[in-house]
JSON list of C-alpha atoms in Angstrom, two decimals:
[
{"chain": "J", "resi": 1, "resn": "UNK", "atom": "CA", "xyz": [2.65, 5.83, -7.53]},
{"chain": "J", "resi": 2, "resn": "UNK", "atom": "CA", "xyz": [6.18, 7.15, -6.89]},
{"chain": "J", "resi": 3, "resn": "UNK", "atom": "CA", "xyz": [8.36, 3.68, -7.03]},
{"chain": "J", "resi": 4, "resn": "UNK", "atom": "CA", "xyz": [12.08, 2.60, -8.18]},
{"chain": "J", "resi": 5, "resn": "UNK", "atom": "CA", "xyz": [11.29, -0.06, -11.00]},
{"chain": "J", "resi": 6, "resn": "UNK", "atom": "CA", "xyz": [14.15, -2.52, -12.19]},
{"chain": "J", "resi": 7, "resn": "UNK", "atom": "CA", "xyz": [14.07, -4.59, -14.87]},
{"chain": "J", "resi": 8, "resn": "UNK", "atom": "CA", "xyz": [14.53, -7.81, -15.35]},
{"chain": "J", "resi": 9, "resn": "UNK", "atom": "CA", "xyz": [13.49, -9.30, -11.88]},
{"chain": "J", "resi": 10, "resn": "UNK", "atom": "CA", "xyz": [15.47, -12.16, -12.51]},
{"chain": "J", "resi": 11, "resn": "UNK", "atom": "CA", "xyz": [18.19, -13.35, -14.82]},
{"chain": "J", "resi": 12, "resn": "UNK", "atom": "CA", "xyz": [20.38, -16.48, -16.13]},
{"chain": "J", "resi": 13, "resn": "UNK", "atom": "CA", "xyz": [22.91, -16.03, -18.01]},
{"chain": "J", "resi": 14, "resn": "UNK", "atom": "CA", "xyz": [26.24, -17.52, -19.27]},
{"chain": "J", "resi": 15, "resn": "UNK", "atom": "CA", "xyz": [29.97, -15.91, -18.77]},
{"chain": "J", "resi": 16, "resn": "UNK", "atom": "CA", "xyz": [30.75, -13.45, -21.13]},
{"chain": "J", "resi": 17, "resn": "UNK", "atom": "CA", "xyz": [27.28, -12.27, -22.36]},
{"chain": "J", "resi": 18, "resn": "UNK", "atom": "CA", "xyz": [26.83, -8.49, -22.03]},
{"chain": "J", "resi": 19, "resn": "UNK", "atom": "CA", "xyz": [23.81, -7.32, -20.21]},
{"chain": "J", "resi": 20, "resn": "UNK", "atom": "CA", "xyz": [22.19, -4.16, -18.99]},
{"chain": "J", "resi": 21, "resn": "UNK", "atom": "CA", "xyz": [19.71, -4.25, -15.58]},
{"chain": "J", "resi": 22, "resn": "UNK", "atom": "CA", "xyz": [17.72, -1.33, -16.29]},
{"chain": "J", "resi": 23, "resn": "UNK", "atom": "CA", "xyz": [16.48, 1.11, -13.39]},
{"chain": "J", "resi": 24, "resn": "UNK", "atom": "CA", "xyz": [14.09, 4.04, -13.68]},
{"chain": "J", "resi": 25, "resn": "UNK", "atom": "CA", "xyz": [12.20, 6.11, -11.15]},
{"chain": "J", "resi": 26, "resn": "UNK", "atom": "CA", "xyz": [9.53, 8.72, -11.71]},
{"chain": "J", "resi": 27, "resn": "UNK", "atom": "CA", "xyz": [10.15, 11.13, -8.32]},
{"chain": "J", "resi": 28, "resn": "UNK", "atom": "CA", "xyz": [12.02, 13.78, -10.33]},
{"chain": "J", "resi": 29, "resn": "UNK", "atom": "CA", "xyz": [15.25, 12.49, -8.20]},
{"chain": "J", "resi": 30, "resn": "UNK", "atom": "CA", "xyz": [18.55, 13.80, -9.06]},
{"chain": "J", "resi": 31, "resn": "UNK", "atom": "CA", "xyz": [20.31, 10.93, -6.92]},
{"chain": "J", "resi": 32, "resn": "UNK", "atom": "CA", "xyz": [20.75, 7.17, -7.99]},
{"chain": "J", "resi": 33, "resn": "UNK", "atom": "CA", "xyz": [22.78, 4.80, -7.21]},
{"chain": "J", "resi": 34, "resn": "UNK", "atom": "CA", "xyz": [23.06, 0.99, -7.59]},
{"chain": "J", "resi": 35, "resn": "UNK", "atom": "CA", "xyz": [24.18, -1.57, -5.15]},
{"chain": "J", "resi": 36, "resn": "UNK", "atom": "CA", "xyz": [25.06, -5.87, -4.51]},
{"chain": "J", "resi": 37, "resn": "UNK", "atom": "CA", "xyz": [23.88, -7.79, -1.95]},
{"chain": "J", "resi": 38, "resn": "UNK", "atom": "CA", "xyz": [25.61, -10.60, -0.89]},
{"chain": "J", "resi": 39, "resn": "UNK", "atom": "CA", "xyz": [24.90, -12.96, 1.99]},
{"chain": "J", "resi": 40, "resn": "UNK", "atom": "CA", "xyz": [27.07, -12.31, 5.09]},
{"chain": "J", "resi": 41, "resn": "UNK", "atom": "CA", "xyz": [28.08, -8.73, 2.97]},
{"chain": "J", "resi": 42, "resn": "UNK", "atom": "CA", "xyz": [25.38, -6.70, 3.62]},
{"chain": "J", "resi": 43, "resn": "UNK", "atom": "CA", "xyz": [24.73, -3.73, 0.73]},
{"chain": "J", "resi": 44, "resn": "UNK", "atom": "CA", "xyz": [27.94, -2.58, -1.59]},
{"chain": "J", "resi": 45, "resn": "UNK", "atom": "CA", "xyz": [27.69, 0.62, -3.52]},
{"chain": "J", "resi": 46, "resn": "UNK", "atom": "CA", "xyz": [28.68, -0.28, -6.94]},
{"chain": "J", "resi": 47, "resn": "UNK", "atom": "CA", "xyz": [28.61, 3.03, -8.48]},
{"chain": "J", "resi": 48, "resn": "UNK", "atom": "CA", "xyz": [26.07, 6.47, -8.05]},
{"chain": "J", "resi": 49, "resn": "UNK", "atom": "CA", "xyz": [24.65, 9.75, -10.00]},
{"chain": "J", "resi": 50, "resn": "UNK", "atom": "CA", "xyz": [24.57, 12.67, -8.24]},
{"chain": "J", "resi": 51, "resn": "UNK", "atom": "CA", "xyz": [23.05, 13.97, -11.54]},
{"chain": "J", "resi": 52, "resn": "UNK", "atom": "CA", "xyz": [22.61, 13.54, -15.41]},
{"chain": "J", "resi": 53, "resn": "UNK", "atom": "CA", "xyz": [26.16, 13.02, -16.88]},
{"chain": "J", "resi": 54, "resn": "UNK", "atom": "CA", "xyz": [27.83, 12.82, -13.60]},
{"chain": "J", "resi": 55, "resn": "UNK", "atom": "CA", "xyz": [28.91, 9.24, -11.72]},
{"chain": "J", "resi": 56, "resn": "UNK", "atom": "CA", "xyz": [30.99, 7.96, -9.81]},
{"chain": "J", "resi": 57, "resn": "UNK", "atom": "CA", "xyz": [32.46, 4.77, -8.20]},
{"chain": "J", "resi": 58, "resn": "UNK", "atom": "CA", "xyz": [31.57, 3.08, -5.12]},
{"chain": "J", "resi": 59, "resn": "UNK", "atom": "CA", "xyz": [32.88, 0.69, -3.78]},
{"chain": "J", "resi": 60, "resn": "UNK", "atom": "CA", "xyz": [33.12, -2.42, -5.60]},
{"chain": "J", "resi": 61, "resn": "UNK", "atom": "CA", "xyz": [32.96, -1.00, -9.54]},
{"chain": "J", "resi": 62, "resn": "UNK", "atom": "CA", "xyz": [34.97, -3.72, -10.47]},
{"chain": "J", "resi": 63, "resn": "UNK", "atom": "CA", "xyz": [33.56, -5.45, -13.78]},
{"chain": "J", "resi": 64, "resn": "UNK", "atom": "CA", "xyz": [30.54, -2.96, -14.16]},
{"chain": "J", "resi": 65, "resn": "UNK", "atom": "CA", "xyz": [29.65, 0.27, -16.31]},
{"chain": "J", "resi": 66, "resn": "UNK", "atom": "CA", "xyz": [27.05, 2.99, -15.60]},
{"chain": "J", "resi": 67, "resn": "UNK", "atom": "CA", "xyz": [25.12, 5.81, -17.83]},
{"chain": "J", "resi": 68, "resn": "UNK", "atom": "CA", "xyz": [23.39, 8.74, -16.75]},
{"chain": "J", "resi": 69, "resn": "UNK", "atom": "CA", "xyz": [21.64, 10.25, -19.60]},
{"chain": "J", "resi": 70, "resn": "UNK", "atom": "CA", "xyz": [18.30, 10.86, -18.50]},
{"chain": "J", "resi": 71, "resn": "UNK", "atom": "CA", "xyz": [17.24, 11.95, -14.29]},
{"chain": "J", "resi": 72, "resn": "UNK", "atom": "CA", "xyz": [14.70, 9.27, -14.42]},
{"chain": "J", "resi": 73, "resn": "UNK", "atom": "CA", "xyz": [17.14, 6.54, -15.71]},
{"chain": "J", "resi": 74, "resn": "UNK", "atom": "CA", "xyz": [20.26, 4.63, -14.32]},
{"chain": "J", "resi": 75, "resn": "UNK", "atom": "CA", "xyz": [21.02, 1.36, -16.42]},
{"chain": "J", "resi": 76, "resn": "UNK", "atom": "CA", "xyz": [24.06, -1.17, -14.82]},
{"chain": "J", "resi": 77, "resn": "UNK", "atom": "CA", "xyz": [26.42, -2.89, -17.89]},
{"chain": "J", "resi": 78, "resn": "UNK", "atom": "CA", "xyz": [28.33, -6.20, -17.26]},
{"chain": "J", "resi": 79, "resn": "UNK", "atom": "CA", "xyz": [30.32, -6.16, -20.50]},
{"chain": "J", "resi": 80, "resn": "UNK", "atom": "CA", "xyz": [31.67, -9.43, -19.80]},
{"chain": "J", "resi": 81, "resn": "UNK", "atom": "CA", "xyz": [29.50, -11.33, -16.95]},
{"chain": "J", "resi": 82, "resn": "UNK", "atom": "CA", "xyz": [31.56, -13.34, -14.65]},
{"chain": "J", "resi": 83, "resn": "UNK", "atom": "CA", "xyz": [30.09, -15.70, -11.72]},
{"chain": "J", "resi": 84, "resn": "UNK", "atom": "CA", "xyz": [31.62, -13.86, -9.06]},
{"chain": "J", "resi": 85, "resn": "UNK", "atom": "CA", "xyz": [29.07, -11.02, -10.27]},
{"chain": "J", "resi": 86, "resn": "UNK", "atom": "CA", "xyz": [26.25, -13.46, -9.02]},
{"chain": "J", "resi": 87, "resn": "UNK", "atom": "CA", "xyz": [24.44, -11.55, -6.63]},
{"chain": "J", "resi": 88, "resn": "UNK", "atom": "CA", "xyz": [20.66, -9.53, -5.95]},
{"chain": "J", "resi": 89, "resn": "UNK", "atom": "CA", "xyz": [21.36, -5.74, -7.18]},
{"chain": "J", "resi": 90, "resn": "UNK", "atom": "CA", "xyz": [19.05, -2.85, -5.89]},
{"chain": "J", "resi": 91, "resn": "UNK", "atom": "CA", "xyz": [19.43, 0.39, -7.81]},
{"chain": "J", "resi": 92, "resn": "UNK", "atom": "CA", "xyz": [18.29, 3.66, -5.41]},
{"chain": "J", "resi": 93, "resn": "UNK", "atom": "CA", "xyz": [17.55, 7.08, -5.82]},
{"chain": "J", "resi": 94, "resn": "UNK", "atom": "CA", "xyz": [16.82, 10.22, -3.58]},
{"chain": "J", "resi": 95, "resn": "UNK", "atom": "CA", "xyz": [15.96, 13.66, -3.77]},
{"chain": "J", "resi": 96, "resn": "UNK", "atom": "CA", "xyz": [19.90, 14.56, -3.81]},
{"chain": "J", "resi": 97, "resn": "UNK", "atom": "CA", "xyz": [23.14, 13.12, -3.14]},
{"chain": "J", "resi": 98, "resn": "UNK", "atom": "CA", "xyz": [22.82, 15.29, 0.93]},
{"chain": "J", "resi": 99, "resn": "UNK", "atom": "CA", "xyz": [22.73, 12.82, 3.74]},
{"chain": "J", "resi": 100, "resn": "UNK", "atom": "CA", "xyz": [19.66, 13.36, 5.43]},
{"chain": "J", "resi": 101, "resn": "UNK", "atom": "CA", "xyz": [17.66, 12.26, 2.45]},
{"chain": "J", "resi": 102, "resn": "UNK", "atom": "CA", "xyz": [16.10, 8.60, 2.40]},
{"chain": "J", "resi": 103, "resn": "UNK", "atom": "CA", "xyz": [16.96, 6.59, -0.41]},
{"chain": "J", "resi": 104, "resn": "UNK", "atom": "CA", "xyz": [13.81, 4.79, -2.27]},
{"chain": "J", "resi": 105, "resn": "UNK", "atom": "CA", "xyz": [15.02, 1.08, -3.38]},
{"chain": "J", "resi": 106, "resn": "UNK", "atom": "CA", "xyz": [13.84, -1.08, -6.33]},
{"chain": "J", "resi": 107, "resn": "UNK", "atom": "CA", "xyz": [12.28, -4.54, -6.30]},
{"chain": "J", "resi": 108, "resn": "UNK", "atom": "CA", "xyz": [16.01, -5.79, -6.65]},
{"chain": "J", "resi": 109, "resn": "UNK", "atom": "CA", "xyz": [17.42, -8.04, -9.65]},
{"chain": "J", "resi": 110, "resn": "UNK", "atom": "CA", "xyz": [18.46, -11.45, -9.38]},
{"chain": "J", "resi": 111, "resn": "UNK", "atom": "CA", "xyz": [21.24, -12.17, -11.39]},
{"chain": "J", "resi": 112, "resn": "UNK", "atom": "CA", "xyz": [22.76, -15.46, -11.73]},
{"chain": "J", "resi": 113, "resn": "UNK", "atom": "CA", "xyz": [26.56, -16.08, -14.02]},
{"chain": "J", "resi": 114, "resn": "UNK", "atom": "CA", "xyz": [27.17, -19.60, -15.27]},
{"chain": "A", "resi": 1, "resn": "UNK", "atom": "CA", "xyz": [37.10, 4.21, 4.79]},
{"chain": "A", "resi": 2, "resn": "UNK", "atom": "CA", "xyz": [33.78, 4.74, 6.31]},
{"chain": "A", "resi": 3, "resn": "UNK", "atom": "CA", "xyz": [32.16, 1.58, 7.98]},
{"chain": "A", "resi": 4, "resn": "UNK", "atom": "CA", "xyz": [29.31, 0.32, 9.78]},
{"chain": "A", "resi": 5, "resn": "UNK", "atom": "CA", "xyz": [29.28, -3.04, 12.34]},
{"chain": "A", "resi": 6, "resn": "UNK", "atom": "CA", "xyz": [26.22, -4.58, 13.33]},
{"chain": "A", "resi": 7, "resn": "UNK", "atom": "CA", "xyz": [25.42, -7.08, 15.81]},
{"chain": "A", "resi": 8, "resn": "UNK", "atom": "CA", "xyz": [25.62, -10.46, 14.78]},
{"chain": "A", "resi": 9, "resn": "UNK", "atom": "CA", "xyz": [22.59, -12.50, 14.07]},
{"chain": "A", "resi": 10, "resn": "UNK", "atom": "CA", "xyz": [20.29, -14.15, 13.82]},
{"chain": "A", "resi": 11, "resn": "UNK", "atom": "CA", "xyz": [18.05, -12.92, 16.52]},
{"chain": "A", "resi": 12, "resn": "UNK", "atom": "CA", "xyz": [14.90, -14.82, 17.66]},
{"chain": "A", "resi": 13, "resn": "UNK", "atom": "CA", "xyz": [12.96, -13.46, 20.26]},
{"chain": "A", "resi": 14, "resn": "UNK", "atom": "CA", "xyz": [9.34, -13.93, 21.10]},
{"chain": "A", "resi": 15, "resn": "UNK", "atom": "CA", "xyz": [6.31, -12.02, 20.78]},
{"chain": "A", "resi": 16, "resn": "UNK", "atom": "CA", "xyz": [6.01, -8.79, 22.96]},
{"chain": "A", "resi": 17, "resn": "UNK", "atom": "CA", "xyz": [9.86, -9.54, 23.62]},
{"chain": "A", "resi": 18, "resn": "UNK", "atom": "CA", "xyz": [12.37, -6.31, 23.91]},
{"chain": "A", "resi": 19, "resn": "UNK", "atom": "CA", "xyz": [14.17, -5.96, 21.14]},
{"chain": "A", "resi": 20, "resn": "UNK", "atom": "CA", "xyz": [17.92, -4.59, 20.61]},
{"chain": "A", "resi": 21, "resn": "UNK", "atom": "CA", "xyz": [20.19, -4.41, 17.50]},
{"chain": "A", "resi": 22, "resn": "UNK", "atom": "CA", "xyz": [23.27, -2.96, 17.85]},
{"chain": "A", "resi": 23, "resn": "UNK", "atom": "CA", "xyz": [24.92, -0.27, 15.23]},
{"chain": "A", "resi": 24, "resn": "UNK", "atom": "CA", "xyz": [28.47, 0.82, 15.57]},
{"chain": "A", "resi": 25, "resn": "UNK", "atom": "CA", "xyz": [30.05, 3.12, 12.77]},
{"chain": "A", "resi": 26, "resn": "UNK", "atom": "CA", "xyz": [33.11, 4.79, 11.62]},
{"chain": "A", "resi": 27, "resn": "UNK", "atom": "CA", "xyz": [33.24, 7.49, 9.38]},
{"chain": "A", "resi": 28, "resn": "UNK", "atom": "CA", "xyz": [34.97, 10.89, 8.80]},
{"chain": "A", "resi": 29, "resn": "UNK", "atom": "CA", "xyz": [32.94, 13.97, 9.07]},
{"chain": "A", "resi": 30, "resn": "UNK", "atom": "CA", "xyz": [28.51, 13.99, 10.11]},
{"chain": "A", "resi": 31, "resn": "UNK", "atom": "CA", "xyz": [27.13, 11.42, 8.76]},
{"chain": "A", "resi": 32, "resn": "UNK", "atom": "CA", "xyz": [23.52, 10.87, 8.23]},
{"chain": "A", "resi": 33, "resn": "UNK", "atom": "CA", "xyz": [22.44, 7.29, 10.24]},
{"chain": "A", "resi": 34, "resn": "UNK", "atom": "CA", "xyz": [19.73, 4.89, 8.99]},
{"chain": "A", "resi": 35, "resn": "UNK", "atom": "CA", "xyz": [17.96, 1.75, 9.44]},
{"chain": "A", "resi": 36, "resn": "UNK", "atom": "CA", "xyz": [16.46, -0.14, 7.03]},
{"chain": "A", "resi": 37, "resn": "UNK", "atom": "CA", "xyz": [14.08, -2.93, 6.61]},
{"chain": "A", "resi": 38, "resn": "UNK", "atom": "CA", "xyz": [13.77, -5.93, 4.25]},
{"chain": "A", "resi": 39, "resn": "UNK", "atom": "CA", "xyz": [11.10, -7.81, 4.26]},
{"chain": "A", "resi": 40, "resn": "UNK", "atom": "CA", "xyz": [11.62, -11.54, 2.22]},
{"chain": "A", "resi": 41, "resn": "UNK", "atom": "CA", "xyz": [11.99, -10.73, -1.30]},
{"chain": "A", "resi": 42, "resn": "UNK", "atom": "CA", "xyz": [11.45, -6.71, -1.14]},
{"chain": "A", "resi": 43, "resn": "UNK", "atom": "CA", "xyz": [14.01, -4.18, -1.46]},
{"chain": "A", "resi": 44, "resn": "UNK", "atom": "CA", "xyz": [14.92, -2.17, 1.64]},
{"chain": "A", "resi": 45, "resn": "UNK", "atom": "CA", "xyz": [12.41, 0.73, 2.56]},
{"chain": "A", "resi": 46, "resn": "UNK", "atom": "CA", "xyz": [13.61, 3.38, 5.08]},
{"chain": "A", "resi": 47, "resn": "UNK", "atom": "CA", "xyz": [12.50, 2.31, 9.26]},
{"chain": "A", "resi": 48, "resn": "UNK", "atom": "CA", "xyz": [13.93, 5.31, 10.20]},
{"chain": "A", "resi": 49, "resn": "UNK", "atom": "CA", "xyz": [16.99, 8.08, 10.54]},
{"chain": "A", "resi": 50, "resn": "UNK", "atom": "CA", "xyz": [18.58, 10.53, 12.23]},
{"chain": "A", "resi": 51, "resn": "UNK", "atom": "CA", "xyz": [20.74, 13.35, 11.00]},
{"chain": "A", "resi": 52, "resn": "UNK", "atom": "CA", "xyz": [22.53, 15.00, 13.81]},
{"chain": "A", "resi": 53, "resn": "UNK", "atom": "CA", "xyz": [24.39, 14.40, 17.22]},
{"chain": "A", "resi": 54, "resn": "UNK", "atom": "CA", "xyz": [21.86, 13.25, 20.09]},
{"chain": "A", "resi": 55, "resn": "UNK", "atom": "CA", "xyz": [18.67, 13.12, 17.05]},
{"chain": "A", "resi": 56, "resn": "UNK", "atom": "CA", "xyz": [16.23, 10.21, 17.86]},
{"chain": "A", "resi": 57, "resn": "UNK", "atom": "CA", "xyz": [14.60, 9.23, 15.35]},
{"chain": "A", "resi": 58, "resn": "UNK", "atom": "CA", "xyz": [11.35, 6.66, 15.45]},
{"chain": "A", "resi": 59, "resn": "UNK", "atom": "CA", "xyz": [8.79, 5.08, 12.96]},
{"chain": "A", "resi": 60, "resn": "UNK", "atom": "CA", "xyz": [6.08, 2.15, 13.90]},
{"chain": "A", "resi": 61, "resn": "UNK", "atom": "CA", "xyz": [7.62, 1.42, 17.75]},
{"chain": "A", "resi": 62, "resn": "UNK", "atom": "CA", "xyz": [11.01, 1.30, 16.84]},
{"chain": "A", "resi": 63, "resn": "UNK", "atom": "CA", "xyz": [13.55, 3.77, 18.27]},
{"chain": "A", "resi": 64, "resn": "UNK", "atom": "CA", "xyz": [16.95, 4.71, 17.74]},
{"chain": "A", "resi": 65, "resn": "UNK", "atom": "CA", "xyz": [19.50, 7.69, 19.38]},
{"chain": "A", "resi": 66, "resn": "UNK", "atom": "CA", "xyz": [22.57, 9.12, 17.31]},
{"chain": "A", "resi": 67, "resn": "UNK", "atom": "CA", "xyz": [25.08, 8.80, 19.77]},
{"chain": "A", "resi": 68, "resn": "UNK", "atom": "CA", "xyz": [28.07, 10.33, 18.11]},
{"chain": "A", "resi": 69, "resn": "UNK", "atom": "CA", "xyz": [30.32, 10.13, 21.76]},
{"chain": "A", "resi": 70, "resn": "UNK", "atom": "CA", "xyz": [30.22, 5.72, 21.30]},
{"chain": "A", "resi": 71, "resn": "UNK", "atom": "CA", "xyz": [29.66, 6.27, 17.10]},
{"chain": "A", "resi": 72, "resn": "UNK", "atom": "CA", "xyz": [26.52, 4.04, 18.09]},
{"chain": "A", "resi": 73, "resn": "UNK", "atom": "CA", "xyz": [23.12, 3.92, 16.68]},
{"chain": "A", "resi": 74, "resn": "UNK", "atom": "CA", "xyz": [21.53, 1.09, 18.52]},
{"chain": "A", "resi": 75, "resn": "UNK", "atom": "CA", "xyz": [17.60, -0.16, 17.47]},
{"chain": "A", "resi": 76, "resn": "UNK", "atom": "CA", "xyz": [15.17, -0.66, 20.06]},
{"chain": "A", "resi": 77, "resn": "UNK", "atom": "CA", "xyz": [11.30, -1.91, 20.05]},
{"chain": "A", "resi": 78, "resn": "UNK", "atom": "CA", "xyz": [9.67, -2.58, 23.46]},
{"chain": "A", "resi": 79, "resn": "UNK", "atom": "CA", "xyz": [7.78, -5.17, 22.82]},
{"chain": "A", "resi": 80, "resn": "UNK", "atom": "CA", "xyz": [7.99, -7.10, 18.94]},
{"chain": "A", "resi": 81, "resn": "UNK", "atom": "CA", "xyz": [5.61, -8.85, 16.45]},
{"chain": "A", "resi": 82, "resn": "UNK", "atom": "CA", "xyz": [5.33, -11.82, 14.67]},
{"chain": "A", "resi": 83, "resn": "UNK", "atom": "CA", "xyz": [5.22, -9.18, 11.66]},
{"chain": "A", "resi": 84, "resn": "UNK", "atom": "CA", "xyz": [8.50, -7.12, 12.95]},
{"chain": "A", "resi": 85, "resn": "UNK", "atom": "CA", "xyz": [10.15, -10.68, 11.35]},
{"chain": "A", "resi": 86, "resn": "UNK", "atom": "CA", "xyz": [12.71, -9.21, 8.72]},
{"chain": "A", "resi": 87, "resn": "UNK", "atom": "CA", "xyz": [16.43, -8.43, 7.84]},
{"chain": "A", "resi": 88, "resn": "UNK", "atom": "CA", "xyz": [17.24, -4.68, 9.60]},
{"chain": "A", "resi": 89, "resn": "UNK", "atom": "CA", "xyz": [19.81, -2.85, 7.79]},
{"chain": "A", "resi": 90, "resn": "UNK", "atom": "CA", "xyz": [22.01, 0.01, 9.87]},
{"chain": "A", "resi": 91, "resn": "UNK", "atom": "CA", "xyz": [23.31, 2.41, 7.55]},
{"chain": "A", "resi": 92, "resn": "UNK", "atom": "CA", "xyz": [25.28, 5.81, 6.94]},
{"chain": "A", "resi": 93, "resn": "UNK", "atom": "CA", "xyz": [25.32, 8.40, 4.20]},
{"chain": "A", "resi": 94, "resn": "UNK", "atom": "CA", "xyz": [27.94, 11.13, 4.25]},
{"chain": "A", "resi": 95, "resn": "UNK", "atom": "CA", "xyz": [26.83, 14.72, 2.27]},
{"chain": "A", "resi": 96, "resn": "UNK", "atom": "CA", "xyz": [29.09, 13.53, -0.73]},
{"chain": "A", "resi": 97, "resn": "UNK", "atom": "CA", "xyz": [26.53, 10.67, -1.87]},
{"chain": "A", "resi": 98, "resn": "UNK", "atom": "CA", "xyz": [28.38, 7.77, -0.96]},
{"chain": "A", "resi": 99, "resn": "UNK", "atom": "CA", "xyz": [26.53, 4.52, 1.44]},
{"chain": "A", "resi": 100, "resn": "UNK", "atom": "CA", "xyz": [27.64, 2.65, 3.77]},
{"chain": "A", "resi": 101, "resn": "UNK", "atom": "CA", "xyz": [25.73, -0.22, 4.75]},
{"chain": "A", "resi": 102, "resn": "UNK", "atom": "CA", "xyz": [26.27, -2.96, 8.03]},
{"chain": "A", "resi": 103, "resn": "UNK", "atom": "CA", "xyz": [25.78, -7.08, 7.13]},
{"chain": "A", "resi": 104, "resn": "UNK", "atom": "CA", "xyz": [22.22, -6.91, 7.95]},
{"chain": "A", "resi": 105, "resn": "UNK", "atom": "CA", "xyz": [20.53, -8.40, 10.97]},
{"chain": "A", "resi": 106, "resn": "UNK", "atom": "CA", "xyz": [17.81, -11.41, 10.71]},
{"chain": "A", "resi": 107, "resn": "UNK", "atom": "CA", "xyz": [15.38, -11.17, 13.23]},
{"chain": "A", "resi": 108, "resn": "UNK", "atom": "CA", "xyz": [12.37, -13.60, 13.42]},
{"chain": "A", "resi": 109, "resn": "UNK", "atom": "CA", "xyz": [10.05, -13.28, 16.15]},
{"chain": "A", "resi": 110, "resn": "UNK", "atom": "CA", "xyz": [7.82, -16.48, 17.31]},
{"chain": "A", "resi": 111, "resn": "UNK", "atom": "CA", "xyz": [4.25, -16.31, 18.42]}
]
């Protein structure tokens, strides 16, 4: 089945504690990207791949670090957690970084900073 | 920067009630419009898109016309379900990868 998978689904953790949300898809998708949603903020693109070894911001990069090693995977870093980093993160990916192409969204990851 | 408004909600309507949810956007260049749907604790799966000036584009009942002369992309349904209850998600996507999405729109429809 051609899906988005994130892992972990949900996640406590204290301020300061490095962490990594992993993301993988299995569509052969050169695009990925990852994004926050917060209420009354709709989506914000945190950073994207337009291809192995190439990213780039988006628009709230602030506190986060991405890798792009491998097409099928896209991990998000919070080096130092903070609670203002609370939020439900989606990573995406599509066929390419063009437009017209529909972006495929994970389950999403719940992430909660004490 | 690029930027998409959507109509305040949340909407309730009824079932078999006409539905609208407004879309404005800004954005340098073509983009590529969207609308997305979230159903409670999913991630957002494409409703449906258009790519070009005057494209309609349409999935399950829902319509929606790229109106690049009012930078509008307004959804319609003619008549709604109990299961059409979600958060709808208008969106653009310029050629150089980067996403812009509006606040989201709760609609729950009533039997």
């Amino acid at each position: 089945e051609a899906q988005v998978t994130q892992n972990p689904r949900y996640l406590i953790t204290v301020t300061g504690k490095k962490l990594t949300v992993t993301c993988s898809q299995n569509m052969n998708h050169e695009y990925m990207s990852w994004y926050r949603q917060d209420p009354g903020l709709g989506l914000r693109q945190i950073y994207y791949s337009m291809n192995v070894e190439v990213t780039d911001k988006g628009d709230v990069p602030e506190g986060y670090k991405v890798s792009r090693k491998e097409k099928r995977n896209f991990p998000l870093i919070l080096e130092s957690p903070s609670p203002n980093q609370t939020s439900l993160y989606f990573c995406a990916s599509s066929l390419s970084s063009g437009g017209p192409d529909t972006q495929y969204f994970g389950p999403g990851t719940r992430l909660t900073v004490l | 920067g690029d930027s998409v408004t959507q109509m305040e909600g949340p909407v309730t309507l009824s079932e078999e009630a006409f539905l609208t949810i407004n879309c404005t956007y800004t954005a340098t260049g073509y983009p590529s419009l969207f609308w997305y749907v979230q159903y409670p604790g999913e991630g957002l799966q494409l409703l449906l898109k258009a790519t070009k000036a005057d494209d309609k584009g349409s999935n399950k009942g829902f319509e929606a016309t790229y109106r690049k002369e009012t930078t509008s992309f307004h959804l319609e349904k003619g008549s709604v379900q109990v299961s059409d209850s979600a958060v709808y998600f208008c969106a653009l996507r310029t050629n150089a990868g980067k996403s812009t999405f509006g606040d989201g729109t709760t609609l729950t429809v009533k039997p």
